[in-house]
């Protein structure tokens, strides 16, 4: 028997991504600080991750099913411990991942993840709701 997996690198619509979020119970939020060079840039990435975690809670997602990690240099900081990024990546398997990093402000959606770029100009709205992602 042949099995075909939907290509995980094909961009999808916001609506398709929201359906994935609504049907999933497992989430990983990655605050990727590797490209953030100063406190202001780092704060934008961290605040976006915090906002996303809060909005998932408002959607009724259980806090114990939301893992939050920070990537810095070669390290992954998760649950008060430091490990390698390579060891953190498998947390995304079977989960919806939100990868937040410093960049040109914008979001791209894929079947199992959102790639979110924020900048210091980021106005404090980084959330996902049943109606729309912002």
C-alpha positions as YAML, in Angstrom:
chain: A
units: angstrom
residues:
- id: 1
  name: UNK
  ca: [0.00, 0.00, 0.00]
- id: 2
  name: UNK
  ca: [1.18, 3.49, -0.76]
- id: 3
  name: UNK
  ca: [0.64, 6.34, 1.62]
- id: 4
  name: UNK
  ca: [0.87, 9.95, 0.58]
- id: 5
  name: UNK
  ca: [1.51, 12.65, 3.14]
- id: 6
  name: UNK
  ca: [0.35, 16.17, 2.45]
- id: 7
  name: UNK
  ca: [3.45, 18.21, 1.71]
- id: 8
  name: UNK
  ca: [4.23, 20.05, 4.92]
- id: 9
  name: UNK
  ca: [5.99, 22.85, 3.02]
- id: 10
  name: UNK
  ca: [3.05, 23.95, 0.88]
- id: 11
  name: UNK
  ca: [1.68, 27.24, 2.13]
- id: 12
  name: UNK
  ca: [-2.00, 27.11, 3.13]
- id: 13
  name: UNK
  ca: [-4.67, 29.72, 3.84]
- id: 14
  name: UNK
  ca: [-5.36, 31.24, 7.23]
- id: 15
  name: UNK
  ca: [-8.70, 29.43, 7.31]
- id: 16
  name: UNK
  ca: [-7.08, 26.04, 6.63]
- id: 17
  name: UNK
  ca: [-4.55, 26.67, 9.38]
- id: 18
  name: UNK
  ca: [-7.25, 27.65, 11.85]
- id: 19
  name: UNK
  ca: [-9.02, 24.36, 11.17]
- id: 20
  name: UNK
  ca: [-5.78, 22.55, 12.02]
- id: 21
  name: UNK
  ca: [-5.48, 24.55, 15.26]
- id: 22
  name: UNK
  ca: [-9.08, 23.87, 16.23]
- id: 23
  name: UNK
  ca: [-8.70, 20.11, 15.71]
- id: 24
  name: UNK
  ca: [-5.29, 19.80, 17.41]
- id: 25
  name: UNK
  ca: [-4.61, 19.34, 21.10]
- id: 26
  name: UNK
  ca: [-0.80, 19.58, 21.00]
- id: 27
  name: UNK
  ca: [1.09, 22.83, 20.41]
- id: 28
  name: UNK
  ca: [4.69, 24.06, 20.46]
- id: 29
  name: UNK
  ca: [5.58, 27.76, 20.60]
- id: 30
  name: UNK
  ca: [9.18, 28.53, 19.64]
- id: 31
  name: UNK
  ca: [10.58, 31.95, 20.41]
- id: 32
  name: UNK
  ca: [13.61, 31.95, 18.12]
- id: 33
  name: UNK
  ca: [15.93, 34.64, 19.49]
- id: 34
  name: UNK
  ca: [18.87, 33.80, 17.23]
- id: 35
  name: UNK
  ca: [18.23, 36.68, 14.81]
- id: 36
  name: UNK
  ca: [17.24, 39.21, 17.47]
- id: 37
  name: UNK
  ca: [20.29, 41.36, 18.10]
- id: 38
  name: UNK
  ca: [19.12, 43.71, 20.84]
- id: 39
  name: UNK
  ca: [16.72, 43.89, 23.77]
- id: 40
  name: UNK
  ca: [13.96, 45.55, 21.76]
- id: 41
  name: UNK
  ca: [14.05, 42.87, 19.05]
- id: 42
  name: UNK
  ca: [14.16, 40.08, 21.65]
- id: 43
  name: UNK
  ca: [11.22, 41.61, 23.51]
- id: 44
  name: UNK
  ca: [9.13, 41.65, 20.32]
- id: 45
  name: UNK
  ca: [9.74, 37.91, 19.78]
- id: 46
  name: UNK
  ca: [9.09, 37.00, 23.43]
- id: 47
  name: UNK
  ca: [5.92, 39.11, 23.67]
- id: 48
  name: UNK
  ca: [4.51, 37.50, 20.54]
- id: 49
  name: UNK
  ca: [5.08, 34.04, 22.00]
- id: 50
  name: UNK
  ca: [3.40, 35.03, 25.27]
- id: 51
  name: UNK
  ca: [0.42, 36.48, 23.40]
- id: 52
  name: UNK
  ca: [0.05, 33.31, 21.31]
- id: 53
  name: UNK
  ca: [0.13, 31.08, 24.40]
- id: 54
  name: UNK
  ca: [-2.58, 33.20, 26.00]
- id: 55
  name: UNK
  ca: [-4.78, 33.16, 22.93]
- id: 56
  name: UNK
  ca: [-4.51, 29.35, 22.66]
- id: 57
  name: UNK
  ca: [-5.73, 29.21, 26.25]
- id: 58
  name: UNK
  ca: [-8.69, 31.38, 25.31]
- id: 59
  name: UNK
  ca: [-9.50, 28.85, 22.59]
- id: 60
  name: UNK
  ca: [-9.83, 26.23, 25.31]
- id: 61
  name: UNK
  ca: [-6.49, 24.54, 24.71]
- id: 62
  name: UNK
  ca: [-5.06, 22.95, 27.86]
- id: 63
  name: UNK
  ca: [-1.90, 24.65, 29.20]
- id: 64
  name: UNK
  ca: [-0.16, 21.29, 29.72]
- id: 65
  name: UNK
  ca: [-0.54, 20.65, 25.96]
- id: 66
  name: UNK
  ca: [1.26, 23.89, 25.04]
- id: 67
  name: UNK
  ca: [5.06, 23.62, 25.14]
- id: 68
  name: UNK
  ca: [7.02, 26.87, 25.04]
- id: 69
  name: UNK
  ca: [10.66, 26.91, 23.98]
- id: 70
  name: UNK
  ca: [13.27, 29.56, 23.28]
- id: 71
  name: UNK
  ca: [16.09, 29.05, 20.78]
- id: 72
  name: UNK
  ca: [19.24, 30.99, 21.54]
- id: 73
  name: UNK
  ca: [22.57, 30.27, 19.88]
- id: 74
  name: UNK
  ca: [22.78, 26.47, 19.70]
- id: 75
  name: UNK
  ca: [20.57, 26.04, 22.76]
- id: 76
  name: UNK
  ca: [16.91, 25.33, 23.36]
- id: 77
  name: UNK
  ca: [15.51, 26.46, 26.70]
- id: 78
  name: UNK
  ca: [12.34, 24.58, 27.67]
- id: 79
  name: UNK
  ca: [10.69, 23.79, 30.99]
- id: 80
  name: UNK
  ca: [13.51, 25.42, 33.00]
- id: 81
  name: UNK
  ca: [16.25, 23.37, 31.37]
- id: 82
  name: UNK
  ca: [18.71, 23.95, 28.57]
- id: 83
  name: UNK
  ca: [19.29, 21.39, 25.85]
- id: 84
  name: UNK
  ca: [20.20, 21.43, 22.16]
- id: 85
  name: UNK
  ca: [17.92, 22.71, 19.42]
- id: 86
  name: UNK
  ca: [18.21, 19.28, 17.80]
- id: 87
  name: UNK
  ca: [16.69, 17.74, 20.93]
- id: 88
  name: UNK
  ca: [13.82, 20.24, 20.97]
- id: 89
  name: UNK
  ca: [12.80, 19.84, 17.32]
- id: 90
  name: UNK
  ca: [11.05, 16.45, 17.87]
- id: 91
  name: UNK
  ca: [8.60, 18.24, 20.21]
- id: 92
  name: UNK
  ca: [7.00, 19.59, 17.02]
- id: 93
  name: UNK
  ca: [6.16, 16.11, 15.72]
- id: 94
  name: UNK
  ca: [2.42, 15.60, 15.84]
- id: 95
  name: UNK
  ca: [1.91, 19.16, 17.06]
- id: 96
  name: UNK
  ca: [1.00, 22.51, 15.59]
- id: 97
  name: UNK
  ca: [4.12, 24.68, 15.84]
- id: 98
  name: UNK
  ca: [4.27, 28.45, 16.05]
- id: 99
  name: UNK
  ca: [7.79, 29.57, 15.11]
- id: 100
  name: UNK
  ca: [8.28, 33.21, 16.09]
- id: 101
  name: UNK
  ca: [11.41, 35.09, 15.08]
- id: 102
  name: UNK
  ca: [12.64, 38.61, 14.44]
- id: 103
  name: UNK
  ca: [12.13, 39.79, 10.87]
- id: 104
  name: UNK
  ca: [10.02, 41.74, 8.41]
- id: 105
  name: UNK
  ca: [6.64, 41.24, 10.11]
- id: 106
  name: UNK
  ca: [4.42, 38.70, 8.49]
- id: 107
  name: UNK
  ca: [2.98, 35.23, 8.88]
- id: 108
  name: UNK
  ca: [3.00, 32.23, 6.59]
- id: 109
  name: UNK
  ca: [0.86, 29.21, 7.33]
- id: 110
  name: UNK
  ca: [1.68, 25.57, 6.58]
- id: 111
  name: UNK
  ca: [-0.26, 22.38, 7.44]
- id: 112
  name: UNK
  ca: [1.53, 21.88, 10.75]
- id: 113
  name: UNK
  ca: [3.07, 25.26, 11.55]
- id: 114
  name: UNK
  ca: [2.95, 29.03, 11.36]
- id: 115
  name: UNK
  ca: [6.13, 30.96, 10.58]
- id: 116
  name: UNK
  ca: [5.76, 34.36, 12.25]
- id: 117
  name: UNK
  ca: [8.17, 37.26, 11.89]
- id: 118
  name: UNK
  ca: [7.89, 40.25, 14.21]
- id: 119
  name: UNK
  ca: [9.79, 43.50, 14.62]
- id: 120
  name: UNK
  ca: [10.06, 46.08, 17.40]
- id: 121
  name: UNK
  ca: [7.32, 47.99, 15.61]
- id: 122
  name: UNK
  ca: [5.07, 45.04, 16.50]
- id: 123
  name: UNK
  ca: [2.04, 46.62, 18.11]
- id: 124
  name: UNK
  ca: [1.23, 44.06, 20.76]
- id: 125
  name: UNK
  ca: [-1.22, 41.96, 18.75]
- id: 126
  name: UNK
  ca: [0.06, 38.49, 18.09]
- id: 127
  name: UNK
  ca: [-2.84, 36.16, 18.57]
- id: 128
  name: UNK
  ca: [-4.95, 33.45, 17.09]
- id: 129
  name: UNK
  ca: [-8.68, 33.28, 17.58]
- id: 130
  name: UNK
  ca: [-11.52, 31.12, 16.36]
- id: 131
  name: UNK
  ca: [-12.42, 33.87, 13.91]
- id: 132
  name: UNK
  ca: [-9.04, 34.83, 12.51]
- id: 133
  name: UNK
  ca: [-5.31, 34.90, 13.01]
- id: 134
  name: UNK
  ca: [-3.67, 38.28, 13.44]
...
